[in-house]
Coordinates of C-alpha atoms in Angstrom, one line a residue:
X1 CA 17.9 55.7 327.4
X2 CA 15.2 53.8 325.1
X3 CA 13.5 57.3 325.0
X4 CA 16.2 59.2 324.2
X5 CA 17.1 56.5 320.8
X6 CA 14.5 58.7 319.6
X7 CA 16.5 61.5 319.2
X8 CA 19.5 59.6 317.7
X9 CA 17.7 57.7 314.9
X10 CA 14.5 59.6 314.1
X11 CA 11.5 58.3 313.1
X12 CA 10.8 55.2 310.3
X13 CA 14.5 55.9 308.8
X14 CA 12.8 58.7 307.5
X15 CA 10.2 57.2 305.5
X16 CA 7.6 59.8 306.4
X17 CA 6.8 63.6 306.2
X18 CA 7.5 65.6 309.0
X19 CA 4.4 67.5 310.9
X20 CA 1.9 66.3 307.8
X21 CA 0.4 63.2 306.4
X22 CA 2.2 60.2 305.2
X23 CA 1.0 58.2 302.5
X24 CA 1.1 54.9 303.5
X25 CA 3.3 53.2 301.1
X26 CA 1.2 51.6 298.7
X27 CA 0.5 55.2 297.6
X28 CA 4.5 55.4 296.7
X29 CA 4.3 52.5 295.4
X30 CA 1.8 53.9 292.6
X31 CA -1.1 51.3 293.5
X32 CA -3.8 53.9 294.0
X33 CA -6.1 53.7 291.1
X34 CA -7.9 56.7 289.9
X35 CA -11.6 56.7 291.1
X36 CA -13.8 55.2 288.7
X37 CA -16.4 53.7 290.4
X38 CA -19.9 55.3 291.8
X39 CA -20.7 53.7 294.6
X40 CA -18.7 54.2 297.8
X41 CA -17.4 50.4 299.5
X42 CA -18.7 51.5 303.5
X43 CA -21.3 53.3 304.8
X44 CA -25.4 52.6 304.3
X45 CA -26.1 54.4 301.8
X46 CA -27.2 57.6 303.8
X47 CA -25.3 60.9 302.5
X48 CA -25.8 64.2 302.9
X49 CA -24.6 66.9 300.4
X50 CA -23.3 69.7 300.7
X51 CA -25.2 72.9 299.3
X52 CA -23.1 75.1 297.8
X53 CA -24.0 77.9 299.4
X54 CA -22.7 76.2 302.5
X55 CA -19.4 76.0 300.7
X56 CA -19.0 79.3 300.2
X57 CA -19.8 79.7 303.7
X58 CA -17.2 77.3 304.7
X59 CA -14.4 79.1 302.4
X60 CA -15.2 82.2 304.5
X61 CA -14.5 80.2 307.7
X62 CA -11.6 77.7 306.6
X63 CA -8.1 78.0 305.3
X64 CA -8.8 76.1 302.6
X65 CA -11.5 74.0 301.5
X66 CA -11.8 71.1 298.9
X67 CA -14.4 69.2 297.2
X68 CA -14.9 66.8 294.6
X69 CA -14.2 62.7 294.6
X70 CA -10.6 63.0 293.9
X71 CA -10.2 65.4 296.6
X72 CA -12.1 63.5 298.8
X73 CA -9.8 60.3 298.1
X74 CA -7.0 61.9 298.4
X75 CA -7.8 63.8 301.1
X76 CA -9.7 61.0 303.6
X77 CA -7.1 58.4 302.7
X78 CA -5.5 56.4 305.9
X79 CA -3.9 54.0 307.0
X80 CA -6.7 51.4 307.1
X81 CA -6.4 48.3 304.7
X82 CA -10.2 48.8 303.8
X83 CA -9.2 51.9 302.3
X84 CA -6.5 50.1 300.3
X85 CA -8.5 47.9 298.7
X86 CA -11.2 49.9 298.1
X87 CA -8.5 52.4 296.4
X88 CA -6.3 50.0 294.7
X89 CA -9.8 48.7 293.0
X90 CA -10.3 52.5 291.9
X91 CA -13.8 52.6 293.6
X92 CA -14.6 55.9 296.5
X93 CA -14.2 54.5 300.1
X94 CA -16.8 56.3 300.9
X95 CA -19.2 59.5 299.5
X96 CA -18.0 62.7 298.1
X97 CA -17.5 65.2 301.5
X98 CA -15.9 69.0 301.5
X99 CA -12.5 68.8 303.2
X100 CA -12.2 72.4 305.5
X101 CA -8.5 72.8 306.9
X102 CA -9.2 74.7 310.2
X103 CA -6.2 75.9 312.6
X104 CA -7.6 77.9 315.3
X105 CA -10.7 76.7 317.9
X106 CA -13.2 79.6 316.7
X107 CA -13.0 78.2 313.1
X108 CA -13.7 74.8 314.8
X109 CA -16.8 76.2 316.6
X110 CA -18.0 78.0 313.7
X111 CA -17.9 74.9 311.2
X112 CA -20.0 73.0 313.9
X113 CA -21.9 75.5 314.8
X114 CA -22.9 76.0 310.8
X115 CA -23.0 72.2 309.9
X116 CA -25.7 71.9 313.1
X117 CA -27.6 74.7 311.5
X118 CA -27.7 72.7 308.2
X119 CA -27.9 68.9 309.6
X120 CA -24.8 68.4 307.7
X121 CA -22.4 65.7 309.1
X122 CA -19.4 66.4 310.3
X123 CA -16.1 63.5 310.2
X124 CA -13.1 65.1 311.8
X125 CA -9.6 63.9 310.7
X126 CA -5.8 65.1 311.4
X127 CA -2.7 62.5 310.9
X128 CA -5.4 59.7 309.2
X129 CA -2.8 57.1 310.7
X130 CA -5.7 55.4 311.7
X131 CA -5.8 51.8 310.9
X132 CA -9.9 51.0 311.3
X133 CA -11.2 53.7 309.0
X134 CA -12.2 56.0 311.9
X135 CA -12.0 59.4 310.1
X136 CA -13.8 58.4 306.8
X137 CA -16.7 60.3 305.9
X138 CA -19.5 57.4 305.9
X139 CA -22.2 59.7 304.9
X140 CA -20.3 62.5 303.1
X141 CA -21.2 65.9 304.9
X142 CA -17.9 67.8 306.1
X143 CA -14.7 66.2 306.8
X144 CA -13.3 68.8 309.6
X145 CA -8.9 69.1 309.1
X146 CA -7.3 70.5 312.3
X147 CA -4.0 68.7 311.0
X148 CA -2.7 72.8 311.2
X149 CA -3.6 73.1 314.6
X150 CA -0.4 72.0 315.5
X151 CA 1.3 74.5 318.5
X152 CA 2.9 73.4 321.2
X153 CA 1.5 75.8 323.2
X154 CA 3.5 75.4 326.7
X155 CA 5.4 73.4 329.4
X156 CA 5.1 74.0 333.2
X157 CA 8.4 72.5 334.9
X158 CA 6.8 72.4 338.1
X159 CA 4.1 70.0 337.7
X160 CA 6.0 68.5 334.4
X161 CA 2.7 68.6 332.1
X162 CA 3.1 69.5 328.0
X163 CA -0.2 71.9 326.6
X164 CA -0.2 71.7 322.8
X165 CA -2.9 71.7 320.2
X166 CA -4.1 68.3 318.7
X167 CA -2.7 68.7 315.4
X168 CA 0.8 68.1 316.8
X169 CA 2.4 65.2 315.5
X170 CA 4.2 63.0 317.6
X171 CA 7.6 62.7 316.7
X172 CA 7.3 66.5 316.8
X173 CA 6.3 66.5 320.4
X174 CA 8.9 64.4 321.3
X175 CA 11.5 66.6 319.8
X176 CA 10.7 69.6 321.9
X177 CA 9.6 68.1 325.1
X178 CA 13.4 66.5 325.2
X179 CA 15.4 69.1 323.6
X180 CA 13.8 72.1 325.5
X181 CA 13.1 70.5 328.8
X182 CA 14.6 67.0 329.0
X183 CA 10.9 65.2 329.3
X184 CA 9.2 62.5 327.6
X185 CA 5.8 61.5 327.6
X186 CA 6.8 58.0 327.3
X187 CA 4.3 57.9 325.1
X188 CA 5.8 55.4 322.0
X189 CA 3.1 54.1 319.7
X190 CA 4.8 52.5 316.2
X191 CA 3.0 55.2 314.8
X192 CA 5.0 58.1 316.3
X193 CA 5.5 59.9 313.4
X194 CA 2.5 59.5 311.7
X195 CA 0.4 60.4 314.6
X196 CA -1.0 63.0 316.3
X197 CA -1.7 64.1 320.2
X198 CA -5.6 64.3 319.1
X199 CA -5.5 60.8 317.6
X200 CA -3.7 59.1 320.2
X201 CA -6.9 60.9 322.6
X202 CA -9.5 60.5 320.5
X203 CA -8.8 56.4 319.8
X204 CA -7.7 55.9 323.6
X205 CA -3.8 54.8 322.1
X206 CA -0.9 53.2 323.6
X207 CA 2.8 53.2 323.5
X208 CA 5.4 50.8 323.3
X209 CA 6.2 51.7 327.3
X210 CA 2.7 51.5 328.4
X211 CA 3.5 49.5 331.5
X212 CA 6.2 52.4 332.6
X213 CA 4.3 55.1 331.6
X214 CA 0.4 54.0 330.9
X215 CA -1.9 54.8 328.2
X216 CA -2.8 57.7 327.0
X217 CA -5.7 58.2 329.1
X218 CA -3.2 57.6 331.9
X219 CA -1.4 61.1 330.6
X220 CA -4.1 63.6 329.8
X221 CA -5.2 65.7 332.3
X222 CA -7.2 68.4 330.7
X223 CA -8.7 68.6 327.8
X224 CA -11.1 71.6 325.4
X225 CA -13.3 70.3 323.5
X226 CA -16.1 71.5 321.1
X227 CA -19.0 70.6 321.6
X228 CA -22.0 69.9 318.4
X229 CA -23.7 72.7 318.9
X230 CA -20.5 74.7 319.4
X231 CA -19.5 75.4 322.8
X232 CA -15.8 74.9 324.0
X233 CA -15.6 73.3 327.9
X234 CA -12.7 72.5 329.7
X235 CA -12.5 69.3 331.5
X236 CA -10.3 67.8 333.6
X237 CA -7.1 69.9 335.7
X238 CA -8.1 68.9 338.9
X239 CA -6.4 65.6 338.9
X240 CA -7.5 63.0 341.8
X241 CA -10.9 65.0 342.1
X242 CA -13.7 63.2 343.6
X243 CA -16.2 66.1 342.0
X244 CA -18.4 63.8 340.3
X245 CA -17.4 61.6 337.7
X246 CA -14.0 62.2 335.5
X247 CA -16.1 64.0 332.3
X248 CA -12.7 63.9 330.3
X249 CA -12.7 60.2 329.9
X250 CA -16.1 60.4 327.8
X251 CA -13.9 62.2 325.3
X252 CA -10.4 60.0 325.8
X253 CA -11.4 57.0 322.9
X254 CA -14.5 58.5 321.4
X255 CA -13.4 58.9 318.4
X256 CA -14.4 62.1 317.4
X257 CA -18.7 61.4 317.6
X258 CA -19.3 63.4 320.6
X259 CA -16.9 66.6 320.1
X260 CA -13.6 67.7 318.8
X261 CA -10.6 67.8 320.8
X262 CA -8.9 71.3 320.7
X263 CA -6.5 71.2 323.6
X264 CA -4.6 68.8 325.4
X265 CA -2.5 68.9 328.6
X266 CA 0.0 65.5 328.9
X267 CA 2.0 64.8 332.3
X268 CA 5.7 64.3 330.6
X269 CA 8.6 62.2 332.4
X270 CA 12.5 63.3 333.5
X271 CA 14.0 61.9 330.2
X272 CA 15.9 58.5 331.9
X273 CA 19.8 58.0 330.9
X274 CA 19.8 54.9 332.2
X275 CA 18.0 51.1 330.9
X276 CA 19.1 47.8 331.6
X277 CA 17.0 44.6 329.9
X278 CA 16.8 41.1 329.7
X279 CA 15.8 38.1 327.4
X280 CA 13.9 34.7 327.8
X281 CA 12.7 31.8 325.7
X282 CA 9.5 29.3 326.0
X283 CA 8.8 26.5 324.8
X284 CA 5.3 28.0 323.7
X285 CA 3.8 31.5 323.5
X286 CA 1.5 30.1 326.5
X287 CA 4.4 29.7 328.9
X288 CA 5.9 32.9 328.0
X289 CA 2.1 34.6 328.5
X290 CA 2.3 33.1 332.3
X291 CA 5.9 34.2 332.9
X292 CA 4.5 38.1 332.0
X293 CA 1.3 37.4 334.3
X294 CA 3.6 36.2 337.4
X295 CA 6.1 39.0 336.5
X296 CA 3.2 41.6 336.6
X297 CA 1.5 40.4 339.4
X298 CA 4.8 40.0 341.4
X299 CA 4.0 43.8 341.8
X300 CA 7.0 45.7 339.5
X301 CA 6.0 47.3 335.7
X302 CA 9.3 47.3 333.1
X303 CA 8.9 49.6 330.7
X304 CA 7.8 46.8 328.1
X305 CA 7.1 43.4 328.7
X306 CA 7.6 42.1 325.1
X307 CA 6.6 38.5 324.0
X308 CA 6.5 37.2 320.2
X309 CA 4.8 33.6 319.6
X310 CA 7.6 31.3 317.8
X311 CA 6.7 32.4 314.6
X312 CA 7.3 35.9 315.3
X313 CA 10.3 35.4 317.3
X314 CA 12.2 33.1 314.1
X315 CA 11.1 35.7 311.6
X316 CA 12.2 38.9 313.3
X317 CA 15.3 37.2 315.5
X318 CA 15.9 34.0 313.5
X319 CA 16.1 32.5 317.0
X320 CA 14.7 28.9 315.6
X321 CA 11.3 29.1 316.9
X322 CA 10.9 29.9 320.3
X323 CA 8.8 32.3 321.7
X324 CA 10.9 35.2 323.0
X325 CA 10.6 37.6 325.9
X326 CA 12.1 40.6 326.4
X327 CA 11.9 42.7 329.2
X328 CA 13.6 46.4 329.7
X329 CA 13.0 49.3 331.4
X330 CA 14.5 52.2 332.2
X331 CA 14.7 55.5 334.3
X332 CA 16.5 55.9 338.1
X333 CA 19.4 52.8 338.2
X334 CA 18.2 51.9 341.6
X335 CA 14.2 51.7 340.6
X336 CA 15.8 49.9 337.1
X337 CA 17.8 47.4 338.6
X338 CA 15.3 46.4 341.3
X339 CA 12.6 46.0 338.6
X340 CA 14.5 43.8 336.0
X341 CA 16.3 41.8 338.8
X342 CA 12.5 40.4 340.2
X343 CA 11.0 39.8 336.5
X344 CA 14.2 37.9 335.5
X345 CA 13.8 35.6 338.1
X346 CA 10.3 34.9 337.7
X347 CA 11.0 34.9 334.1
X348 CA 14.1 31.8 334.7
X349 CA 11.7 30.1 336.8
X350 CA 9.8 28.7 333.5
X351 CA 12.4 30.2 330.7
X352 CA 15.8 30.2 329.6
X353 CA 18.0 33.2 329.7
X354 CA 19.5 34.1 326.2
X355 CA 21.6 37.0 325.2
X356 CA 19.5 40.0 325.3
X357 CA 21.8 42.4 323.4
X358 CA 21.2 41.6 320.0
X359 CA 17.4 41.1 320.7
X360 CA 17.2 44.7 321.8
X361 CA 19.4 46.5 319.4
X362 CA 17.5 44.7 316.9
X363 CA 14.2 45.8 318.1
X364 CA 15.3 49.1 319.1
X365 CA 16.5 49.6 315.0
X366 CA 12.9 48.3 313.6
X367 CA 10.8 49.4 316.3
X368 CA 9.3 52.2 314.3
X369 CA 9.1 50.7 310.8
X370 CA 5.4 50.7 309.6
X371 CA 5.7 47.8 307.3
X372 CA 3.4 47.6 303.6
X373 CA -0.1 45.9 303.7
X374 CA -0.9 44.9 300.1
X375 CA 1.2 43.8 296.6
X376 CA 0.3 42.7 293.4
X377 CA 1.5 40.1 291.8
X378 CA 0.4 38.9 287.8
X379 CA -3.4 38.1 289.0
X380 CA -2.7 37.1 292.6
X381 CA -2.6 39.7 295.5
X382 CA -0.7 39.8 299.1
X383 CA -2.5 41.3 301.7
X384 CA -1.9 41.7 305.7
X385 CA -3.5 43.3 308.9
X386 CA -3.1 43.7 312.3
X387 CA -5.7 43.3 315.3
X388 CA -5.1 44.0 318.6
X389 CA -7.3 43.2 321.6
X390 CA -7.1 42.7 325.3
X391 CA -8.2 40.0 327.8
X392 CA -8.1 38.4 331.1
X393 CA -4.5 36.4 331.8
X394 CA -7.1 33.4 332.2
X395 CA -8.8 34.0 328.8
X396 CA -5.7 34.5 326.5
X397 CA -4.3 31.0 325.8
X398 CA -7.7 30.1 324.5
X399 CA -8.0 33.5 322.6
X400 CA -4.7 32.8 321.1
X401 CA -5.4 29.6 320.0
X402 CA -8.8 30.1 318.4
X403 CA -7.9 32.9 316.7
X404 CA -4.9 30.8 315.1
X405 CA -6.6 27.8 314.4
X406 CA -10.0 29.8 312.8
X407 CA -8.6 32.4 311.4
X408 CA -5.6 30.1 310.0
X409 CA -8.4 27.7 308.2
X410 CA -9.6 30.5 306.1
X411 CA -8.9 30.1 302.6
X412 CA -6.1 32.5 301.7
X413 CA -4.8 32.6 304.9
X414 CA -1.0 31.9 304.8
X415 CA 0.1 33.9 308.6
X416 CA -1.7 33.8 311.8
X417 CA 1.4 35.2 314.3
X418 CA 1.0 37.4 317.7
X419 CA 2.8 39.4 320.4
X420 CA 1.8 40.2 323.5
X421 CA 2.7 44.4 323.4
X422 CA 0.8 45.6 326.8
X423 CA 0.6 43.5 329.9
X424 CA -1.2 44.6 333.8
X425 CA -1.7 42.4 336.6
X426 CA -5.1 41.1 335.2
X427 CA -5.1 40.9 331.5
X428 CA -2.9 41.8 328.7
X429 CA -3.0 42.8 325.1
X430 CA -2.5 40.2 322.1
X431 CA -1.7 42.0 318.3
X432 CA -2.2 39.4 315.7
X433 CA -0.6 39.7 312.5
X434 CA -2.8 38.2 309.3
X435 CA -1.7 37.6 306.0
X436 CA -3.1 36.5 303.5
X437 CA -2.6 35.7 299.0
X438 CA -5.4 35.2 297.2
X439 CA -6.8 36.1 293.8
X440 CA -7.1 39.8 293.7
X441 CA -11.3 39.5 293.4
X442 CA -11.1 37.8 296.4
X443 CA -9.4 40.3 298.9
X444 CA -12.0 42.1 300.4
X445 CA -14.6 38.7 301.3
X446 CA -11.2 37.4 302.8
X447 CA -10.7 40.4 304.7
X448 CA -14.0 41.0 306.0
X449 CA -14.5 37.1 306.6
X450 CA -11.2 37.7 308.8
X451 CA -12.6 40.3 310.7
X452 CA -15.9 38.7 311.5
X453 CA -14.2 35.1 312.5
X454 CA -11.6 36.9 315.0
X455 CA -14.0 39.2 316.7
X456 CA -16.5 36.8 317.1
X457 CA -14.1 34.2 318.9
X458 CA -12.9 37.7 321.3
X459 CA -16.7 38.4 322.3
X460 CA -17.1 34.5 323.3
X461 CA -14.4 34.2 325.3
X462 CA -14.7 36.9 326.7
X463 CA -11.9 39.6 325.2
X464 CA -12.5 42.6 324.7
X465 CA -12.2 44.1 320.7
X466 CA -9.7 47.0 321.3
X467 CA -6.9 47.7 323.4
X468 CA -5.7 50.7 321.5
X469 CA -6.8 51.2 317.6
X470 CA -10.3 51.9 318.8
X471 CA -13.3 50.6 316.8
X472 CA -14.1 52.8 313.4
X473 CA -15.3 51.6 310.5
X474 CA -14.1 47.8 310.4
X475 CA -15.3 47.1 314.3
X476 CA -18.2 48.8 314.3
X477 CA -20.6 45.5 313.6
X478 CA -19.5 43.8 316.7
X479 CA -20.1 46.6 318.8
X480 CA -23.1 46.4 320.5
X481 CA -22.8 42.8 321.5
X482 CA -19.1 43.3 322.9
X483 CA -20.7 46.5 325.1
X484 CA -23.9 44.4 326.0
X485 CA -26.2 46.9 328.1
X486 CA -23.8 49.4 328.3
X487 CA -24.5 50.4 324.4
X488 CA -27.7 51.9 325.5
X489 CA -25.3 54.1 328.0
X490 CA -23.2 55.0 324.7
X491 CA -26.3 55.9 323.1
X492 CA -28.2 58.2 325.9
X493 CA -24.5 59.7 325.7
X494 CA -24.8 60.3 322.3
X495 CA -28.4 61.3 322.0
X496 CA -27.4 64.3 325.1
X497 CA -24.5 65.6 323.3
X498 CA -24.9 65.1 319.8
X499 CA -28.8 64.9 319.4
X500 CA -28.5 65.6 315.4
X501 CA -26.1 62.6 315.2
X502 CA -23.9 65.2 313.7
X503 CA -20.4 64.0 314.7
X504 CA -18.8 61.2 313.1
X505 CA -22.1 59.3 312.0
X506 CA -21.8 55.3 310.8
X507 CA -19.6 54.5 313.9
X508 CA -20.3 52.4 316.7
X509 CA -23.8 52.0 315.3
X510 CA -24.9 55.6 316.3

């Protein structure tokens, strides 16, 4: 039933483009200065331009190519608030690049293959939903658009698994898979629409029903991928295999710096008719954490355990300040009823039951709005971004509360609120909203300051950075410390398959 909504109000009340970008609304809104400035806000300083002899080369491989800094702008733009105020101040977020739209895997293999001849860089972008600056071009090079490899290619009813390309959108998926043959992949990030099945792999993403129907590395089970120097392997389609390592999984959250993604196989779901869901309040966003860890651990997964802190629950259910909980689920009425029945009563043990019907139709209505990140106002400027993380049940509280009190004593800071969107028997994941007003000269030291003070409470107590949106450009410094010896794996990983630091460089350190 919550999956099938889908199909009676669409996506973002339509505020989007079907099957293609979507500006992100300060775009709309006419904030994006034209590019003045010469020197890009990220990246070191390393670029690599493209001869134009390569150019020409790439127009004979390509459906289309474009160059020059407008193009670049216009054409690397995301959803990332760095990007926003690097636009909205009219300097390049990064250096010039040559955008090549590819739709088919042998253009793929011959832009790599090319760019590795050339030791020209290669940044590969579809939706650009992103919200870390993962598919900007740090050190120019070739930005790589497979946005137009977008077929759904098939569907086998036996095994219930959806092949497509990863240029497909989401909301598209989800159209077909339930209109053609009745499946879901349960697979319900915010950014549905906005989204594609290669950025949900490539960043490692989640859904709104991630403890029904798990992330997405939960749901792939084969994937192509082309490799740097140019070679497509499949990997994966032997699910359960004890043949060595699962090699897949080096590619699921990657983020594009060890090969592009060219195919994907999902497991989908019987579409449920049926959901049944229940709300709780707390005296503090604490108790309400424990209620989801007993819940969880008393051995049953709801679709969504959802829990906003008392700011969150007064602003989006004016319910006077309590922290709220809402649990639902759906699929077979038996399995349903059996599942909400044991977290309610863990959930009264330490709550009180309020009326859950409102609380879901309203969060059903708005659960797909993508709400604005900056405005201007005379010299003054409003800003706000989200960071999600995960961490053990016994770490949280303390997470929580650092992260409020720290990042709340920043100047400019007006909004430290959280949810808890993701929960499993030993940790969960925390999104933090920010906001912030300040003088507009001052966004981007707040911002970054922001950044630096939240990650640097997650590493020391323990959390780890990202539970979905992956690392890209905003991350990236607190890598190595949050992977401790294992960034030497990543990088003997890196070194093997990318040895000309080709794909995706500036990332993770690499």
């Amino acid at each position: 039933m919550i999956s099938k909504q889908f199909q009676v109000t669409g996506y973002s009340e339509g505020y989007y483009k079907v099957g293609e970008f979507t500006p992100p609304r300060w775009v709309d809104d006419g904030l994006a200065k034209p590019i003045t400035g010469a020197t890009p806000r990220y990246g070191d300083g390393r670029v690599v331009a493209v001869p134009e002899g390569i150019v020409e080369q790439l127009r004979g491989i390509g459906d289309a190519v474009y160059t020059g800094t407008d193009e670049t702008a216009e054409r690397t733009r995301d959803w990332w608030p760095g990007t926003m105020l690097a636009h909205t101040d009219g300097d390049p977020a990064t250096p010039d690049a040559v955008i090549v739209e590819a739709s088919g895997v042998k253009q793929v293999q011959a832009v790599l293959r090319l760019a590795a001849a050339n030791g020209i860089p290669v940044t590969v972008a579809a939706g650009r939903s992103n919200v870390t600056g993962s598919t900007l071009p740090l050190e120019g090079g070739i930005v790589l658009d497979i946005h137009t490899m977008n077929s759904i290619l098939g569907f086998n009813p036996t095994d219930l698994t959806a092949e497509c390309e990863p240029g497909v959108f989401g909301d598209v998926l989800e159209e077909r898979l339930q209109t053609a043959w009745g499946v879901t992949t349960g697979h319900w990030p915010q950014s549905l629409g906005l989204s594609t099945v290669g950025g949900w792999v490539a960043c490692r993403g989640a859904g709104q029903l991630s403890t029904r129907y798990g992330k997405v590395e939960d749901m792939v089970t084969e994937l192509d991928v082309v490799l740097p120097s140019g070679e497509l392997v499949t990997l994966g389609g032997r699910q359960r295999a004890a043949v060595g390592p699962d090699l897949k999984q080096l590619f699921i959250g990657s983020e594009g710096m060890l090969g592009v993604i060219t195919r994907v196989v999902l497991r989908t779901h019987a579409l449920p008719d049926y959901a049944r869901y229940a709300a709780y309040e707390y005296d503090t966003f604490e108790a309400g954490l424990d209620a989801c860890r007993r819940i969880m651990q008393r051995g049953v997964t709801p679709a969504a355990l959802r829990l906003w802190d008392n700011m969150e629950g007064d602003y989006y259910f004016g319910n006077g300040g309590n922290t709220l909980l809402l649990i639902l689920d759906e699929g077979d009425p038996r399995l349903v009823d059996v599942t909400v029945d044991i977290a309610s009563d863990e959930a009264a043990t330490t709550g009180t039951a309020v009326d859950a019907e409102p609380i879901f139709q309203k969060w059903l209505a708005t659960r797909f709005e993508v709400p604005a990140q900056n405005a201007f106002e005379d010299d003054g400027a409003w800003m706000a971004d989200t960071l999600e993380m995960t961490a053990g049940w016994s770490q949280l509280p303390r997470i929580y509360q650092r992260v409020q009190s720290e990042v709340g004593a920043l100047e400019g800071t007006f909004v430290v609120s959280a949810h808890q969107s993701h929960a499993y028997t030993d940790a969960a994941c925390v999104y933090f909203t920010i906001q912030g007003t300040l003088p507009i000269k001052d966004r981007a030291a707040w911002y970054r300051a922001v950044w630096d003070v939240a990650d640097k409470v997650i590493i020391e107590e323990h959390g780890q950075l990202s539970h979905h949106h992956g690392v890209g450009v905003v991350r990236t410094p607190y890598v190595a410390e949050s992977l401790g010896g294992g960034m030497e794996v990543l990088r003997a990983v890196k070194q093997a398959l990318d040895p000309g630091r080709m794909l995706n460089p500036g990332k993770y350190g690499l």
